[in-house]
Amino acid sequence: MTSGDGRPHVVIIGGGFAGLYLAKGLRRAPVRITLVDRRNHHLFQPMLYQVATAALSPQDIATPIRAILRRQRNVEVQMADVARVDPATRTVHATNGQSLTYDYCVIATGARHSYFGRDDWEPHAPGLKAIEDALEVRRRVLLAFEKAEREPDPVKRHQYLTFVVIGGGPTGVEMAGAIAELRRYALARDFRHIDPREATVLLLEGGPRILTSYPEELSTRAKADLRSLGVDVRENTLVTNITAGWVEAAGWTIPTATVVWAAGNQASPLVATLGAPLDRQGRALVEPDCTIPGHPECFVLGDAAAFMHQADRTGPLPGTCPVAIQMGGYTARAIAADLAKKPRTPFRYWDKGQLAVIGRGHAVADIWRFHFAGFLAWWVWAVVHIAFLVNFRNRLMVLIEWGWSYVRYAPGARLITGETGEFAARHAHRSP
Ligand SMILES: Cc1cc2nc3c(=O)[nH]c(=O)nc-3n(C[C@H](O)[C@H](O)[C@H](O)COP(=O)(O)OP(=O)(O)OC[C@H]3O[C@@H](n4cnc5c(N)ncnc54)[C@H](O)[C@@H]3O)c2cc1C
């Protein structure tokens, strides 16, 4: 079970939550680790919506993977896009033509958004998974206000000032709440010809309620809090088409220049190259030790895995940070057990609950048997999120940014970056 210098070679694909916590968990193990990621940074996805709504800057929630693992001597970080994993030959193939052989391979490549077969919707309704997505959404949101400011036609102006968020899960709820606050507080006094507070924010949910994974009373509370921020929450409103400038949903045509997609997920396409059984979202149906059938040396973790062996649950474990973190820690222990020639114990997820933020001072919490909402839930949310940021600089910067915006109602990252001229031309062409 060795390669190269005599130590077993562990190849980790993905420096997200699962991959990073696994690498850290193996810091004292007698293994050689290669962590491969297509990006050079670890991203704290739960705060992406704050970059998308100008509350935080990208560097506040992203940290170079090399910097995080700088002191860990048994890890080498490689920036590469992995195209394929071949469990039969124990080889990882990157798109740059390079390949790596392994003793253990861990696929922790997360998920992307899914448009349920309508990939043509993506250019009109970006989702939030990467820094680039958040910057694109921020650009579109802020540009919509700029264009409305100089638009004489009231019909077009209304279109620019209509923001549609699709999907009433935690990301959609957070995004709709943050846009509503941005227009009500931060932008309210910045314009001369429009009143940003008159902008419409719509949250469309296909199912009967928002936050379906939460108890019904918290869904109801979240809806009430969103309404108090001026968000128009529409349940049972299935989106049937998205085109440039329009959303069609439940027989209703909504003119809008800015749509955010928060409705579906699909596992990273790398998982399909393993030849293992998959669920409908393309996740690997893993064994109780998070490996794929017939390959105890090949693990799939986090959002890329469908773990169905938790006795107290029906269906797979949710795609959340705690699941990914715990799977990373478990896999480090499983590899260490192998090296010590001890049996592996099955993975078991310890569910600490769930939190969703709605706006400044408003959140809902479902923690063990306790369901609560409002300022206390928001405070718990803030503490937990700060605690899980990976380094001290990020924690400090986020605290300062939040403190400033909380006191001043003024998020500081309201910059429009990227190809604004090109966007403006394209956008003008798309408008009715
Ligand atoms: C907007 C948003 C808000 C969220 N909010 C919450 C929340 O409040 N609470 C919560 O618990 N969870 C939340 N989540 C979910 C949580 O972020 C994920 O469950 C978690 O990040 C999954 O971790 P992971 O390690 O499986 O994958 P990720 O963290 O997604 O990491 C995957 C890594 O793999 C890399 N990668 C992908 N493909 C390749 C490839 N082919 N080659 C090389 N590298 C590759 C990526 O660059 C990335 O670094 C949120 C997610 C999003 C998108």
Coordinates of C-alpha atoms and ligand atoms in Angstrom, one line a residue:
M1 CA 0.0 0.0 0.0
T2 CA 2.7 2.5 -0.8
S3 CA 3.8 4.7 -3.6
G4 CA 6.7 7.2 -4.2
D5 CA 8.6 7.6 -0.9
G6 CA 7.2 4.6 0.9
R7 CA 4.3 6.3 2.6
P8 CA 0.8 5.6 1.3
H9 CA -0.3 8.3 -1.1
V10 CA -3.6 9.9 -0.3
V11 CA -5.0 12.0 -3.2
I12 CA -7.8 14.4 -2.1
I13 CA -9.7 16.1 -4.9
G14 CA -11.4 19.2 -3.6
G15 CA -10.3 21.7 -0.9
G16 CA -13.8 22.5 0.3
F17 CA -15.0 21.5 3.8
A18 CA -14.7 17.8 3.4
G19 CA -11.3 17.8 1.7
L20 CA -9.8 20.4 4.0
Y21 CA -10.9 18.8 7.2
L22 CA -9.7 15.4 5.9
A23 CA -6.2 16.8 5.1
K24 CA -6.1 18.4 8.6
G25 CA -7.2 15.2 10.2
L26 CA -4.3 13.4 8.6
R27 CA -1.7 15.9 9.8
R28 CA 0.0 13.4 12.1
A29 CA -0.6 10.3 9.9
P30 CA 2.4 8.6 8.1
V31 CA 1.0 9.4 4.7
R32 CA 1.9 11.6 1.7
I33 CA -1.1 13.8 0.8
T34 CA -1.7 15.5 -2.5
L35 CA -4.7 17.9 -2.4
V36 CA -5.9 18.9 -5.8
D37 CA -8.3 21.7 -6.4
R38 CA -9.2 23.6 -9.6
R39 CA -9.2 26.8 -7.5
N40 CA -6.5 28.1 -5.3
H41 CA -8.8 28.9 -2.4
H42 CA -11.1 27.4 0.1
L43 CA -14.4 29.1 0.0
F44 CA -16.9 29.6 2.9
Q45 CA -20.0 29.1 0.8
P46 CA -22.6 29.9 3.5
M47 CA -21.6 33.6 3.3
L48 CA -21.5 33.8 -0.5
Y49 CA -24.8 35.6 -0.5
Q50 CA -23.2 38.4 1.6
V51 CA -20.6 38.9 -1.3
A52 CA -23.5 38.8 -3.8
T53 CA -25.3 41.6 -1.9
A54 CA -22.2 43.7 -1.2
A55 CA -22.0 43.0 2.6
L56 CA -18.6 41.3 2.4
S57 CA -15.7 41.2 0.0
P58 CA -14.5 38.0 -1.6
Q59 CA -11.3 37.8 0.4
D60 CA -13.3 37.9 3.6
I61 CA -14.7 34.4 2.9
A62 CA -12.0 32.8 0.8
T63 CA -8.5 31.8 1.8
P64 CA -5.7 30.3 -0.3
I65 CA -5.5 26.5 0.3
R66 CA -1.7 26.7 0.3
A67 CA -1.8 29.2 3.1
I68 CA -4.1 27.1 5.2
L69 CA -1.9 24.0 4.9
R70 CA 1.4 25.8 4.8
R71 CA 2.6 24.3 8.1
Q72 CA 1.5 20.8 7.4
R73 CA 4.6 19.1 6.0
N74 CA 2.9 15.9 4.7
V75 CA 0.6 17.8 2.2
E76 CA 1.4 19.1 -1.3
V77 CA -1.3 21.3 -2.9
Q78 CA -1.8 21.2 -6.7
M79 CA -4.0 23.5 -8.6
A80 CA -5.6 21.4 -11.4
D81 CA -9.0 20.5 -12.7
V82 CA -9.6 16.8 -12.4
A83 CA -11.4 15.3 -15.4
R84 CA -11.6 11.6 -14.4
V85 CA -10.8 9.1 -11.7
D86 CA -10.1 5.5 -12.7
P87 CA -10.6 3.2 -9.6
A88 CA -9.4 0.1 -11.6
T89 CA -5.9 1.6 -12.2
R90 CA -6.0 3.9 -9.1
T91 CA -5.3 6.9 -11.3
V92 CA -6.5 10.5 -11.2
H93 CA -6.4 12.3 -14.5
A94 CA -6.3 16.1 -14.7
T95 CA -7.5 18.2 -17.7
N96 CA -3.9 19.4 -18.1
G97 CA -2.8 15.9 -19.1
Q98 CA -1.1 15.1 -15.8
S99 CA -2.0 12.0 -13.8
L100 CA -1.5 10.8 -10.2
T101 CA -1.6 7.3 -8.9
Y102 CA -2.9 6.7 -5.4
D103 CA -3.3 4.3 -2.5
Y104 CA -6.4 6.2 -1.3
C105 CA -8.5 8.6 -3.4
V106 CA -11.0 11.0 -1.9
I107 CA -13.5 12.8 -4.1
A108 CA -14.8 15.8 -2.3
T109 CA -15.7 18.0 -5.3
G110 CA -19.0 19.3 -4.0
A111 CA -22.0 20.2 -6.2
R112 CA -23.1 22.7 -8.8
H113 CA -26.6 24.2 -9.4
S114 CA -29.0 22.2 -11.5
Y115 CA -31.5 23.8 -13.8
F116 CA -33.5 20.5 -14.1
G117 CA -32.6 20.1 -17.8
R118 CA -33.0 23.7 -18.7
D119 CA -29.4 24.8 -18.9
D120 CA -30.4 27.6 -21.2
W121 CA -31.8 29.4 -18.1
E122 CA -28.3 29.7 -16.5
P123 CA -27.2 32.8 -18.3
H124 CA -30.4 34.6 -17.2
A125 CA -30.5 33.2 -13.7
P126 CA -27.0 32.6 -12.2
G127 CA -26.8 30.6 -9.1
L128 CA -24.4 30.9 -6.1
K129 CA -21.6 28.4 -5.7
A130 CA -18.3 30.2 -6.4
I131 CA -16.9 33.6 -5.9
E132 CA -17.3 34.4 -9.6
D133 CA -21.1 33.6 -9.2
A134 CA -21.4 36.0 -6.3
L135 CA -19.6 38.8 -8.1
E136 CA -21.8 38.3 -11.1
V137 CA -24.9 38.5 -9.0
R138 CA -23.6 41.6 -7.2
R139 CA -22.8 43.2 -10.5
R140 CA -26.3 42.5 -11.9
V141 CA -28.1 43.7 -8.7
L142 CA -26.1 47.0 -8.5
L143 CA -26.3 47.6 -12.3
A144 CA -30.0 47.1 -12.2
F145 CA -30.3 50.1 -9.9
E146 CA -27.9 52.1 -12.0
K147 CA -29.9 51.4 -15.1
A148 CA -33.2 52.2 -13.4
E149 CA -31.7 55.6 -12.3
R150 CA -31.3 56.8 -15.9
E151 CA -34.3 55.0 -17.4
P152 CA -37.1 57.5 -18.3
D153 CA -39.7 54.8 -19.3
P154 CA -41.6 53.7 -16.1
V155 CA -42.3 50.3 -17.5
K156 CA -38.6 49.5 -18.1
R157 CA -37.7 51.1 -14.8
H158 CA -40.1 48.8 -13.0
Q159 CA -38.4 45.9 -14.8
Y160 CA -35.0 47.0 -13.6
L161 CA -36.3 47.4 -10.1
T162 CA -37.8 43.9 -9.9
F163 CA -35.6 41.2 -8.4
V164 CA -36.6 37.6 -8.6
V165 CA -35.1 34.9 -6.4
I166 CA -36.1 31.3 -7.4
G167 CA -36.1 28.6 -4.7
G168 CA -37.3 29.0 -1.1
G169 CA -34.5 27.0 0.6
P170 CA -32.0 28.6 3.0
T171 CA -30.0 30.2 0.1
G172 CA -33.1 31.7 -1.5
V173 CA -34.4 33.0 1.8
E174 CA -31.0 34.6 2.7
M175 CA -30.6 36.1 -0.8
A176 CA -34.1 37.6 -0.9
G177 CA -33.8 39.0 2.6
A178 CA -30.4 40.5 1.8
I179 CA -31.5 42.2 -1.5
A180 CA -34.6 43.6 0.4
E181 CA -32.3 45.1 3.1
L182 CA -29.9 46.4 0.5
R183 CA -32.6 48.4 -1.3
R184 CA -34.3 49.5 1.9
Y185 CA -31.3 50.7 3.9
A186 CA -28.0 50.8 2.1
L187 CA -29.1 52.2 -1.3
A188 CA -32.1 54.2 0.0
R189 CA -30.3 57.6 -0.1
D190 CA -27.8 57.0 -2.9
F191 CA -30.0 57.8 -5.9
R192 CA -31.6 61.0 -7.2
H193 CA -34.2 59.8 -9.8
I194 CA -35.4 56.5 -8.2
D195 CA -36.3 55.4 -4.8
P196 CA -34.6 52.0 -4.3
R197 CA -37.0 51.2 -1.5
E198 CA -39.7 50.9 -4.1
A199 CA -37.9 48.0 -5.8
T200 CA -39.9 44.7 -5.8
V201 CA -38.2 41.5 -4.4
L202 CA -40.0 38.3 -5.2
L203 CA -39.2 34.9 -3.7
L204 CA -40.7 32.1 -5.8
E205 CA -41.0 28.6 -4.3
G206 CA -42.5 25.7 -6.3
G207 CA -43.6 23.8 -3.1
P208 CA -46.2 24.6 -0.6
R209 CA -43.8 26.4 1.8
I210 CA -40.3 27.9 2.1
L211 CA -37.6 26.3 4.2
T212 CA -39.1 22.8 3.8
S213 CA -36.4 21.1 5.8
Y214 CA -37.4 23.2 8.9
P215 CA -40.4 22.7 11.2
E216 CA -43.5 24.4 9.8
E217 CA -43.7 27.0 12.5
L218 CA -40.2 28.3 11.5
S219 CA -41.2 28.4 7.8
T220 CA -44.2 30.5 8.8
R221 CA -42.0 32.8 10.9
A222 CA -39.4 33.1 8.1
K223 CA -42.2 34.1 5.7
A224 CA -43.5 36.7 8.1
D225 CA -40.0 38.2 8.7
L226 CA -39.4 38.3 4.9
R227 CA -42.7 40.1 4.4
S228 CA -41.8 42.6 7.0
L229 CA -38.7 43.4 5.0
G230 CA -40.9 43.8 1.9
V231 CA -40.2 40.5 0.2
D232 CA -43.2 39.2 -1.8
V233 CA -43.1 35.4 -1.0
R234 CA -45.0 33.2 -3.5
E235 CA -45.3 29.5 -2.7
N236 CA -46.8 26.9 -5.1
T237 CA -45.3 29.1 -7.8
L238 CA -43.3 26.8 -10.1
V239 CA -41.1 28.5 -12.6
T240 CA -41.8 27.3 -16.2
N241 CA -39.5 29.5 -18.2
I242 CA -36.8 32.1 -17.9
T243 CA -35.8 34.3 -20.8
A244 CA -33.9 37.6 -21.1
G245 CA -35.9 40.1 -19.1
W246 CA -38.8 37.7 -18.1
V247 CA -39.7 34.9 -15.7
E248 CA -42.8 32.8 -16.3
A249 CA -44.2 31.0 -13.2
A250 CA -47.6 29.5 -12.5
G251 CA -49.2 31.3 -15.5
W252 CA -47.7 34.6 -14.5
T253 CA -45.2 36.6 -16.5
I254 CA -42.8 38.7 -14.5
P255 CA -40.7 41.4 -16.1
T256 CA -37.3 41.5 -14.4
A257 CA -33.7 42.3 -15.2
T258 CA -32.3 40.3 -12.3
V259 CA -32.9 36.7 -11.5
V260 CA -31.0 34.6 -8.9
W261 CA -31.3 30.8 -9.1
A262 CA -31.4 29.0 -5.7
A263 CA -33.5 26.0 -6.7
G264 CA -31.5 22.9 -7.4
N265 CA -28.2 21.0 -7.0
Q266 CA -26.4 18.4 -8.9
A267 CA -23.2 16.6 -7.7
S268 CA -19.9 17.5 -9.4
P269 CA -19.7 15.6 -12.7
L270 CA -16.4 14.0 -11.6
V271 CA -18.4 11.6 -9.5
A272 CA -20.0 10.0 -12.6
T273 CA -16.5 9.0 -13.9
L274 CA -16.1 6.5 -11.0
G275 CA -18.6 4.1 -12.5
A276 CA -20.3 3.8 -9.1
P277 CA -24.1 3.8 -8.6
L278 CA -25.5 7.3 -8.4
D279 CA -28.7 8.9 -7.1
R280 CA -30.9 11.2 -9.1
Q281 CA -28.7 14.2 -8.2
G282 CA -25.6 12.5 -9.5
R283 CA -24.2 11.8 -6.0
A284 CA -22.4 8.5 -5.4
L285 CA -24.4 6.1 -3.3
V286 CA -21.7 5.3 -0.8
E287 CA -21.2 2.4 1.6
P288 CA -21.4 2.9 5.4
D289 CA -17.7 3.9 5.4
C290 CA -18.2 6.6 2.7
T291 CA -16.5 4.5 0.0
I292 CA -17.9 3.3 -3.3
P293 CA -18.9 -0.4 -3.6
G294 CA -15.9 -2.7 -4.3
H295 CA -13.3 0.0 -3.6
P296 CA -12.5 0.5 0.1
E297 CA -9.7 2.8 -1.0
C298 CA -12.0 5.3 -2.8
F299 CA -14.0 7.7 -0.7
V300 CA -16.7 10.1 -1.8
L301 CA -17.6 12.8 0.7
G302 CA -19.7 15.9 1.3
D303 CA -22.1 17.2 -1.3
A304 CA -20.8 14.6 -3.8
A305 CA -22.0 11.7 -1.7
A306 CA -25.5 10.2 -1.0
F307 CA -25.2 8.6 2.4
M308 CA -28.3 6.5 3.1
H309 CA -27.2 4.5 6.1
Q310 CA -28.2 6.8 9.0
A311 CA -30.8 4.7 10.9
D312 CA -32.7 7.8 12.3
R313 CA -33.2 9.4 8.9
T314 CA -35.0 8.7 5.7
G315 CA -33.2 9.7 2.5
P316 CA -29.7 10.9 2.2
L317 CA -27.8 13.2 4.6
P318 CA -28.3 16.9 3.6
G319 CA -25.7 18.9 1.6
T320 CA -24.4 21.0 4.5
C321 CA -21.1 22.0 6.0
P322 CA -21.4 19.9 9.1
V323 CA -22.0 16.7 7.1
A324 CA -18.9 17.5 4.9
I325 CA -16.7 18.4 7.9
Q326 CA -17.7 15.3 9.8
M327 CA -17.2 13.0 6.8
G328 CA -13.7 14.6 6.3
G329 CA -12.8 13.9 10.0
Y330 CA -14.3 10.4 9.8
T331 CA -12.2 9.5 6.7
A332 CA -9.0 10.6 8.4
R333 CA -9.8 8.2 11.2
A334 CA -10.7 5.4 8.8
I335 CA -7.4 5.8 6.9
A336 CA -5.5 5.9 10.2
A337 CA -7.4 2.7 11.4
D338 CA -6.3 0.9 8.2
L339 CA -2.7 1.9 8.7
A340 CA -2.9 0.7 12.3
K341 CA -4.5 -2.6 10.9
K342 CA -7.7 -1.9 12.9
P343 CA -11.3 -2.3 11.6
R344 CA -13.1 0.8 10.3
T345 CA -16.3 1.8 12.2
P346 CA -19.2 3.0 10.0
F347 CA -19.7 6.8 9.6
R348 CA -22.4 8.3 11.8
Y349 CA -23.5 11.9 11.4
W350 CA -24.1 13.9 14.5
D351 CA -26.8 16.4 13.7
K352 CA -26.4 19.6 15.6
G353 CA -29.3 21.4 13.9
Q354 CA -29.8 24.0 11.3
L355 CA -29.9 27.8 11.0
A356 CA -31.1 30.2 8.3
V357 CA -30.7 33.9 8.3
I358 CA -33.4 36.2 7.0
G359 CA -31.9 39.6 7.6
R360 CA -30.3 41.9 10.1
G361 CA -31.2 40.5 13.5
H362 CA -33.6 37.9 12.1
A363 CA -32.9 34.2 11.7
V364 CA -34.6 30.9 12.4
A365 CA -32.9 28.0 14.4
D366 CA -33.8 24.4 14.6
I367 CA -31.4 23.0 17.2
W368 CA -32.0 19.6 18.7
R369 CA -35.5 19.9 20.2
F370 CA -35.4 23.7 20.3
H371 CA -37.1 25.9 17.6
F372 CA -36.5 29.6 17.9
A373 CA -36.4 32.7 15.8
G374 CA -35.5 36.4 15.9
F375 CA -32.5 38.1 17.4
L376 CA -31.3 35.1 19.5
A377 CA -31.3 32.8 16.4
W378 CA -29.5 35.5 14.4
W379 CA -26.9 35.8 17.2
V380 CA -26.3 32.0 17.3
W381 CA -26.1 32.1 13.5
A382 CA -23.4 34.8 13.6
V383 CA -21.3 33.1 16.2
V384 CA -21.4 29.7 14.4
H385 CA -20.5 31.3 11.1
I386 CA -17.7 33.3 12.5
A387 CA -16.3 30.2 14.3
F388 CA -16.2 28.2 11.1
L389 CA -14.3 30.7 9.0
V390 CA -10.9 29.1 8.5
N391 CA -8.5 31.7 9.7
F392 CA -8.2 34.6 12.1
R393 CA -7.9 37.3 9.5
N394 CA -11.3 36.2 7.9
R395 CA -12.9 36.2 11.3
L396 CA -11.6 39.6 12.3
M397 CA -12.5 41.2 8.9
V398 CA -16.0 39.7 8.9
L399 CA -16.6 40.9 12.5
I400 CA -15.5 44.5 11.5
E401 CA -17.6 44.5 8.3
W402 CA -20.7 43.2 10.1
G403 CA -20.2 45.5 13.0
W404 CA -19.9 48.5 10.6
S405 CA -22.9 47.5 8.5
Y406 CA -25.0 46.7 11.6
V407 CA -24.4 50.2 13.1
R408 CA -24.5 52.1 9.8
Y409 CA -26.9 50.0 7.8
A410 CA -24.3 50.3 5.0
P411 CA -22.6 47.3 3.5
G412 CA -19.2 48.4 2.2
A413 CA -18.5 46.3 -0.9
R414 CA -21.0 48.1 -3.2
L415 CA -18.6 48.0 -6.2
I416 CA -19.6 47.1 -9.7
T417 CA -16.7 45.2 -11.2
G418 CA -16.2 43.3 -14.5
E419 CA -17.3 44.3 -17.9
T420 CA -19.9 46.9 -17.2
G421 CA -19.9 48.4 -20.6
E422 CA -20.3 45.0 -22.3
F423 CA -23.0 44.0 -19.8
A424 CA -24.8 47.3 -20.3
A425 CA -24.9 46.8 -24.1
R426 CA -26.0 43.2 -23.8
H427 CA -28.5 44.1 -21.2
A428 CA -30.0 47.0 -23.3
H429 CA -30.4 44.5 -26.1
R430 CA -32.3 42.1 -23.9
S431 CA -34.7 44.6 -22.5
P432 CA -38.2 44.8 -23.9
Ligands
LIG1 C1 -24.9 29.9 -1.3 C2 -24.7 28.7 -0.3 C3 -25.1 28.8 1.0 C4 -24.9 27.7 1.9 N1 -25.3 27.9 3.2 C5 -25.0 26.9 4.1 C6 -25.3 27.1 5.4 O1 -25.8 28.1 5.9 N2 -25.0 26.1 6.3 C7 -24.5 24.9 5.8 O2 -24.2 24.0 6.6 N3 -24.3 24.7 4.5 C8 -24.5 25.7 3.6 N4 -24.2 25.5 2.3 C9 -23.8 24.1 1.8 C10 -22.3 23.9 2.1 O3 -21.6 25.0 1.7 C11 -21.9 22.7 1.4 O4 -22.6 21.6 1.9 C12 -20.4 22.4 1.6 O5 -19.6 23.4 1.1 C13 -20.0 21.0 1.0 O6 -18.6 20.8 1.2 P1 -17.8 19.9 0.2 O7 -16.5 19.8 0.7 O8 -18.6 18.7 -0.2 O9 -17.8 20.7 -1.2 P2 -17.3 22.2 -1.5 O10 -17.2 23.0 -0.3 O11 -18.3 22.7 -2.5 O12 -15.9 22.1 -2.1 C14 -15.6 21.4 -3.3 C15 -14.2 21.8 -3.8 O13 -13.9 21.0 -4.9 C16 -13.3 21.7 -5.9 N5 -13.6 21.0 -7.2 C17 -14.8 20.8 -7.8 N6 -14.6 20.1 -8.9 C18 -13.3 19.9 -9.1 C19 -12.5 19.2 -10.1 N7 -13.1 18.6 -11.1 N8 -11.2 19.2 -9.9 C20 -10.6 19.8 -8.9 N9 -11.3 20.5 -7.9 C21 -12.6 20.5 -8.0 C22 -14.0 23.1 -5.8 O14 -13.2 24.1 -6.4 C23 -14.1 23.2 -4.3 O15 -13.0 23.8 -3.7 C24 -24.4 26.5 1.4 C25 -24.0 26.4 0.1 C26 -24.2 27.5 -0.8 C27 -23.8 27.3 -2.2

